[in-house]
Amino acid sequence: MDTLRSIEQIISPPAPHMVGDGFRVHNIFPHGLGENLARMSPFFLLDYNALMEWPPREHPRGVGVHPHRGFETVSFAYKGRIAHHDSAGNSGVIDEGDVQWMTAGSGVLHKEYHEQEYSRKGGLFQMVQLWVNLPAKFKMTPPKYQAITAKDWGIYSDEGVTVRVLAGDFKGVKGPASTFTPIQIYQAELSKNRSLSLQLPGNSNTGMLVIKGTLKANGAQVPTDHFVVFSNDGEIIMLESDDDAIALILSGEPIQDPIFSYGPFVMNTREEIIKAYEDYNNGLFGYLED
Ligand code: MN
């Protein structure tokens, strides 16, 4: 099926809110999708810190200790650097081009801050945090980390077009991330006046965030910081660039389980949310110093 997907919606970045004091994010979805929790499944949430500049600060801004259960957080740094720590003893720095793929699974405590040296100097900051849902049978999988650096991504290049592959594959180039359900995540980079055609399974929910520049997607103009939701009525996405442009492309097979979410937990039922709070309050998520 080599039909062009039609454009279902182009989401303008919703009004930003602060996560802690270090992340000024636009909740592209579910908020920008009218709180439709399943439309982008297996992707549940996309918080986008659009390009901005932080003034220098000695004490790093960020978000303190908080729990997660039932899904994965995937953090992308485009500009600036983020440091993280968790209750399983993992820590690290997400540098520009890196991705931290954290499977919260049965439960983890973590904290996320601007990295100390970045914070001292201040400067440009741009990042994405994506929540990838887990199928019911994997919600209580043990927590794990995949620290994926910029050089680990699969790379496909063709005259002015680069497709960096984080998950899944593109024309035989595989991404390093291991996933629980079929997912493709690409970063497409086009120089001025280039085009790129992508074929993604018609049953996979597919969207694209423009990180830099403006792209035409299947004929529709998509400005910087906007997110396109493609209909599931075809397989092909055709991108055209008027100028240098970068986009994050997400595509995944929907998870059919019911979704019951509250705060930092994404589960299947109300009872599982209550249990998550009980377990958290009883210290079963471990300990992490504030
Ligand atoms: Mn978090």
Short mmCIF file of C-alpha atoms and ligand atoms in Angstrom, two decimals:
data_model
loop_
_atom_site.label_atom_id
_atom_site.label_comp_id
_atom_site.label_asym_id
_atom_site.label_seq_id
_atom_site.Cartn_x
_atom_site.Cartn_y
_atom_site.Cartn_z
CA MET A 1 0.00 0.00 0.00
CA ASP A 2 1.88 3.04 -1.23
CA THR A 3 -0.82 5.60 -0.51
CA LEU A 4 0.02 8.97 1.05
CA ARG A 5 -1.32 9.33 4.57
CA SER A 6 -3.68 12.27 4.93
CA ILE A 7 -3.11 14.88 7.62
CA GLU A 8 -5.48 14.39 10.54
CA GLN A 9 -4.37 17.37 12.62
CA ILE A 10 -1.57 19.88 12.98
CA ILE A 11 -1.14 20.76 16.66
CA SER A 12 0.18 24.22 17.55
CA PRO A 13 2.22 24.11 20.75
CA PRO A 14 -0.24 24.46 23.67
CA ALA A 15 0.51 27.12 26.34
CA PRO A 16 3.62 26.02 28.26
CA HIS A 17 3.75 24.97 31.89
CA MET A 18 6.67 24.40 34.23
CA VAL A 19 7.79 20.92 35.29
CA GLY A 20 9.75 21.70 38.45
CA ASP A 21 11.66 24.92 37.81
CA GLY A 22 13.83 23.62 34.96
CA PHE A 23 11.54 22.46 32.18
CA ARG A 24 9.16 24.82 30.40
CA VAL A 25 7.10 22.41 28.34
CA HIS A 26 4.30 22.36 25.83
CA ASN A 27 2.20 19.24 26.32
CA ILE A 28 1.80 18.38 22.65
CA PHE A 29 -0.21 15.31 23.62
CA PRO A 30 -2.43 14.18 25.21
CA HIS A 31 -3.38 17.84 25.94
CA GLY A 32 -2.96 19.07 22.36
CA LEU A 33 -5.09 16.11 21.25
CA GLY A 34 -7.97 17.12 23.53
CA GLU A 35 -6.85 14.59 26.18
CA ASN A 36 -7.39 11.67 23.81
CA LEU A 37 -5.13 9.19 25.65
CA ALA A 38 -5.10 6.49 22.99
CA ARG A 39 -4.77 8.40 19.72
CA MET A 40 -0.95 8.25 19.60
CA SER A 41 -0.65 4.87 21.41
CA PRO A 42 1.85 3.38 22.17
CA PHE A 43 3.05 6.96 22.76
CA PHE A 44 1.15 8.41 25.71
CA LEU A 45 2.63 11.85 26.30
CA LEU A 46 4.94 14.27 24.59
CA ASP A 47 6.30 17.22 26.56
CA TYR A 48 8.27 19.61 24.41
CA ASN A 49 10.62 22.22 25.82
CA ALA A 50 10.85 24.48 22.76
CA LEU A 51 14.13 26.28 22.11
CA MET A 52 14.80 28.91 24.78
CA GLU A 53 17.69 30.35 26.72
CA TRP A 54 18.25 29.92 30.46
CA PRO A 55 20.31 32.49 32.34
CA PRO A 56 23.28 31.13 34.32
CA ARG A 57 22.51 29.72 37.74
CA GLU A 58 24.80 28.11 40.32
CA HIS A 59 22.13 25.79 41.74
CA PRO A 60 20.77 23.74 38.81
CA ARG A 61 17.10 24.04 37.90
CA GLY A 62 15.11 20.86 37.49
CA VAL A 63 12.56 18.53 38.93
CA GLY A 64 13.08 16.73 42.25
CA VAL A 65 12.46 13.12 43.26
CA HIS A 66 9.26 11.64 41.80
CA PRO A 67 8.00 8.14 40.97
CA HIS A 68 6.91 6.47 37.71
CA ARG A 69 5.28 3.12 37.00
CA GLY A 70 3.83 1.34 34.00
CA PHE A 71 5.62 2.99 31.08
CA GLU A 72 8.93 4.33 29.74
CA THR A 73 10.27 7.88 29.69
CA VAL A 74 12.43 8.77 26.73
CA SER A 75 14.34 12.04 27.07
CA PHE A 76 15.93 13.76 24.07
CA ALA A 77 18.36 16.66 24.48
CA TYR A 78 18.64 18.94 21.44
CA LYS A 79 20.28 21.89 23.21
CA GLY A 80 21.67 22.03 26.73
CA ARG A 81 22.49 19.13 29.04
CA ILE A 82 20.44 17.24 31.61
CA ALA A 83 21.66 15.19 34.56
CA HIS A 84 19.57 12.40 36.06
CA HIS A 85 19.66 10.03 39.03
CA ASP A 86 17.35 7.19 40.03
CA SER A 87 16.59 4.88 42.95
CA ALA A 88 18.12 1.88 41.13
CA GLY A 89 21.52 3.62 41.33
CA ASN A 90 21.64 4.78 37.73
CA SER A 91 22.80 8.25 36.85
CA GLY A 92 24.20 10.08 33.89
CA VAL A 93 24.22 13.13 31.70
CA ILE A 94 22.12 13.52 28.57
CA ASP A 95 24.21 15.60 26.17
CA GLU A 96 23.12 17.15 22.88
CA GLY A 97 21.98 14.39 20.51
CA ASP A 98 21.78 11.81 23.29
CA VAL A 99 18.71 9.96 24.49
CA GLN A 100 17.98 8.46 27.86
CA TRP A 101 15.45 5.65 27.52
CA MET A 102 14.20 4.71 30.97
CA THR A 103 11.87 1.79 31.48
CA ALA A 104 10.09 2.68 34.73
CA GLY A 105 8.20 -0.63 34.62
CA SER A 106 7.30 -1.77 38.15
CA GLY A 107 8.52 1.50 39.58
CA VAL A 108 11.40 3.85 39.96
CA LEU A 109 12.13 7.16 41.65
CA HIS A 110 14.12 9.66 39.71
CA LYS A 111 15.10 13.30 39.44
CA GLU A 112 16.10 15.34 36.44
CA TYR A 113 18.15 18.54 36.50
CA HIS A 114 20.14 20.83 34.29
CA GLU A 115 23.69 19.50 34.30
CA GLN A 116 25.92 21.53 36.66
CA GLU A 117 28.31 23.07 34.11
CA TYR A 118 25.49 23.87 31.68
CA SER A 119 23.59 25.47 34.55
CA ARG A 120 26.58 27.63 35.55
CA LYS A 121 26.99 28.96 32.03
CA GLY A 122 23.34 29.03 31.01
CA GLY A 123 22.48 29.03 27.33
CA LEU A 124 20.22 27.44 24.77
CA PHE A 125 17.92 24.67 25.92
CA GLN A 126 15.62 22.44 23.87
CA MET A 127 14.38 18.99 24.75
CA VAL A 128 11.63 16.42 24.42
CA GLN A 129 10.31 13.96 26.93
CA LEU A 130 8.23 11.19 25.44
CA TRP A 131 6.25 8.65 27.48
CA VAL A 132 6.00 5.27 25.79
CA ASN A 133 3.29 3.06 27.21
CA LEU A 134 3.84 -0.61 28.04
CA PRO A 135 1.44 -3.45 27.25
CA ALA A 136 -0.38 -4.77 30.36
CA LYS A 137 1.87 -7.83 30.54
CA PHE A 138 5.03 -5.68 30.75
CA LYS A 139 3.83 -2.92 33.08
CA MET A 140 5.60 -4.52 36.06
CA THR A 141 8.80 -5.37 34.20
CA PRO A 142 11.96 -4.53 36.20
CA PRO A 143 13.22 -0.97 35.69
CA LYS A 144 16.07 -0.50 33.23
CA TYR A 145 18.03 2.17 31.40
CA GLN A 146 19.27 2.55 27.89
CA ALA A 147 21.80 5.39 27.67
CA ILE A 148 21.94 6.06 23.95
CA THR A 149 24.53 8.60 22.87
CA ALA A 150 24.47 10.62 19.66
CA LYS A 151 26.96 8.26 17.97
CA ASP A 152 24.85 5.16 18.76
CA TRP A 153 21.95 6.12 16.48
CA GLY A 154 21.68 4.33 13.15
CA ILE A 155 22.45 6.68 10.28
CA TYR A 156 21.08 6.72 6.75
CA SER A 157 22.48 9.46 4.50
CA ASP A 158 21.68 10.50 0.98
CA GLU A 159 22.70 13.88 -0.50
CA GLY A 160 21.39 16.49 1.89
CA VAL A 161 19.11 14.09 3.73
CA THR A 162 19.98 12.25 6.92
CA VAL A 163 17.69 9.89 8.78
CA ARG A 164 18.96 9.08 12.25
CA VAL A 165 17.32 5.93 13.55
CA LEU A 166 16.70 5.54 17.28
CA ALA A 167 14.22 2.66 17.19
CA GLY A 168 13.03 0.29 14.48
CA ASP A 169 14.70 0.51 11.11
CA PHE A 170 14.82 2.67 8.01
CA LYS A 171 15.93 1.16 4.68
CA GLY A 172 17.85 -1.53 6.54
CA VAL A 173 19.49 0.85 9.03
CA LYS A 174 18.58 -0.25 12.53
CA GLY A 175 18.19 1.86 15.67
CA PRO A 176 19.87 0.92 18.96
CA ALA A 177 16.83 1.15 21.28
CA SER A 178 15.16 -2.02 22.42
CA THR A 179 11.38 -1.65 22.67
CA PHE A 180 8.50 -3.72 24.05
CA THR A 181 6.22 -3.12 21.05
CA PRO A 182 6.96 -2.35 17.38
CA ILE A 183 8.13 1.28 17.24
CA GLN A 184 9.97 3.46 14.76
CA ILE A 185 11.60 6.65 15.97
CA TYR A 186 13.61 8.70 13.51
CA GLN A 187 15.21 12.11 13.40
CA ALA A 188 14.99 13.41 9.86
CA GLU A 189 17.40 16.16 8.84
CA LEU A 190 16.90 17.83 5.47
CA SER A 191 19.00 20.54 3.88
CA LYS A 192 17.27 23.25 1.88
CA ASN A 193 15.13 22.03 -1.03
CA ARG A 194 15.35 18.32 -0.36
CA SER A 195 12.70 15.67 -0.11
CA LEU A 196 12.38 12.43 1.78
CA SER A 197 9.83 9.67 1.49
CA LEU A 198 9.14 7.37 4.44
CA GLN A 199 7.01 4.26 4.49
CA LEU A 200 5.50 3.37 7.86
CA PRO A 201 2.94 0.62 8.57
CA GLY A 202 -0.60 1.92 7.99
CA ASN A 203 -1.83 0.53 11.31
CA SER A 204 0.90 2.38 13.24
CA ASN A 205 0.01 5.67 14.87
CA THR A 206 2.34 8.21 13.35
CA GLY A 207 3.24 11.80 14.13
CA MET A 208 6.02 14.30 13.59
CA LEU A 209 7.37 17.20 15.65
CA VAL A 210 9.28 19.86 13.74
CA ILE A 211 12.29 20.77 15.86
CA LYS A 212 13.91 23.22 13.46
CA GLY A 213 12.85 24.99 10.27
CA THR A 214 9.63 24.32 8.38
CA LEU A 215 8.70 21.17 6.52
CA LYS A 216 6.00 20.35 4.05
CA ALA A 217 4.48 17.00 5.02
CA ASN A 218 2.24 15.36 2.42
CA GLY A 219 1.60 18.83 1.04
CA ALA A 220 0.81 20.57 4.35
CA GLN A 221 3.09 23.29 5.71
CA VAL A 222 4.31 22.40 9.22
CA PRO A 223 6.12 25.22 11.05
CA THR A 224 8.74 24.85 13.80
CA ASP A 225 7.40 23.47 17.10
CA HIS A 226 4.23 22.10 15.47
CA PHE A 227 3.19 18.45 15.56
CA VAL A 228 1.47 16.63 12.73
CA VAL A 229 -0.80 13.68 13.37
CA PHE A 230 -1.03 11.53 10.25
CA SER A 231 -4.18 9.53 9.52
CA ASN A 232 -3.87 5.77 9.38
CA ASP A 233 -5.20 5.69 5.83
CA GLY A 234 -1.92 5.07 4.04
CA GLU A 235 1.74 4.36 4.60
CA ILE A 236 3.70 7.10 2.91
CA ILE A 237 4.97 10.35 4.34
CA MET A 238 6.59 12.74 1.90
CA LEU A 239 8.66 15.53 3.41
CA GLU A 240 9.92 18.57 1.54
CA SER A 241 12.19 21.30 2.94
CA ASP A 242 12.31 24.97 1.95
CA ASP A 243 15.20 25.48 4.34
CA ASP A 244 17.34 23.39 6.70
CA ALA A 245 14.90 21.42 8.83
CA ILE A 246 14.90 18.77 11.54
CA ALA A 247 11.95 16.66 12.62
CA LEU A 248 11.29 13.93 15.17
CA ILE A 249 9.15 11.18 13.67
CA LEU A 250 7.25 8.72 15.87
CA SER A 251 5.39 5.67 14.66
CA GLY A 252 4.17 2.68 16.61
CA GLU A 253 1.69 -0.14 16.68
CA PRO A 254 -1.12 0.84 19.05
CA ILE A 255 -1.46 -1.00 22.37
CA GLN A 256 -5.07 -2.13 22.71
CA ASP A 257 -5.21 -2.41 26.53
CA PRO A 258 -7.37 0.07 28.48
CA ILE A 259 -5.51 3.14 29.80
CA PHE A 260 -5.97 4.44 33.33
CA SER A 261 -3.50 7.18 34.14
CA TYR A 262 -2.99 9.47 37.09
CA GLY A 263 -0.05 11.80 37.68
CA PRO A 264 3.21 9.91 37.20
CA PHE A 265 1.58 6.49 36.71
CA VAL A 266 0.13 4.95 33.54
CA MET A 267 -1.76 1.74 34.27
CA ASN A 268 -4.80 -0.16 32.98
CA THR A 269 -7.27 0.18 35.87
CA ARG A 270 -8.17 2.48 38.76
CA GLU A 271 -7.22 -0.30 41.22
CA GLU A 272 -3.70 -0.43 39.75
CA ILE A 273 -3.34 3.33 40.24
CA ILE A 274 -4.41 3.03 43.89
CA LYS A 275 -1.91 0.17 44.30
CA ALA A 276 0.84 2.30 42.74
CA TYR A 277 0.23 5.07 45.31
CA GLU A 278 0.16 2.49 48.14
CA ASP A 279 3.41 0.92 46.99
CA TYR A 280 4.99 4.35 46.58
CA ASN A 281 3.87 5.45 50.06
CA ASN A 282 5.15 2.16 51.51
CA GLY A 283 8.62 2.79 50.10
CA LEU A 284 8.52 -0.02 47.52
CA PHE A 285 9.94 2.28 44.85
CA GLY A 286 13.21 2.47 46.79
CA TYR A 287 14.99 5.56 48.01
CA LEU A 288 16.57 8.52 46.29
CA GLU A 289 18.12 11.49 48.06
CA ASP A 290 16.53 14.83 47.20
MN MN B 1 10.00 11.92 35.40
#
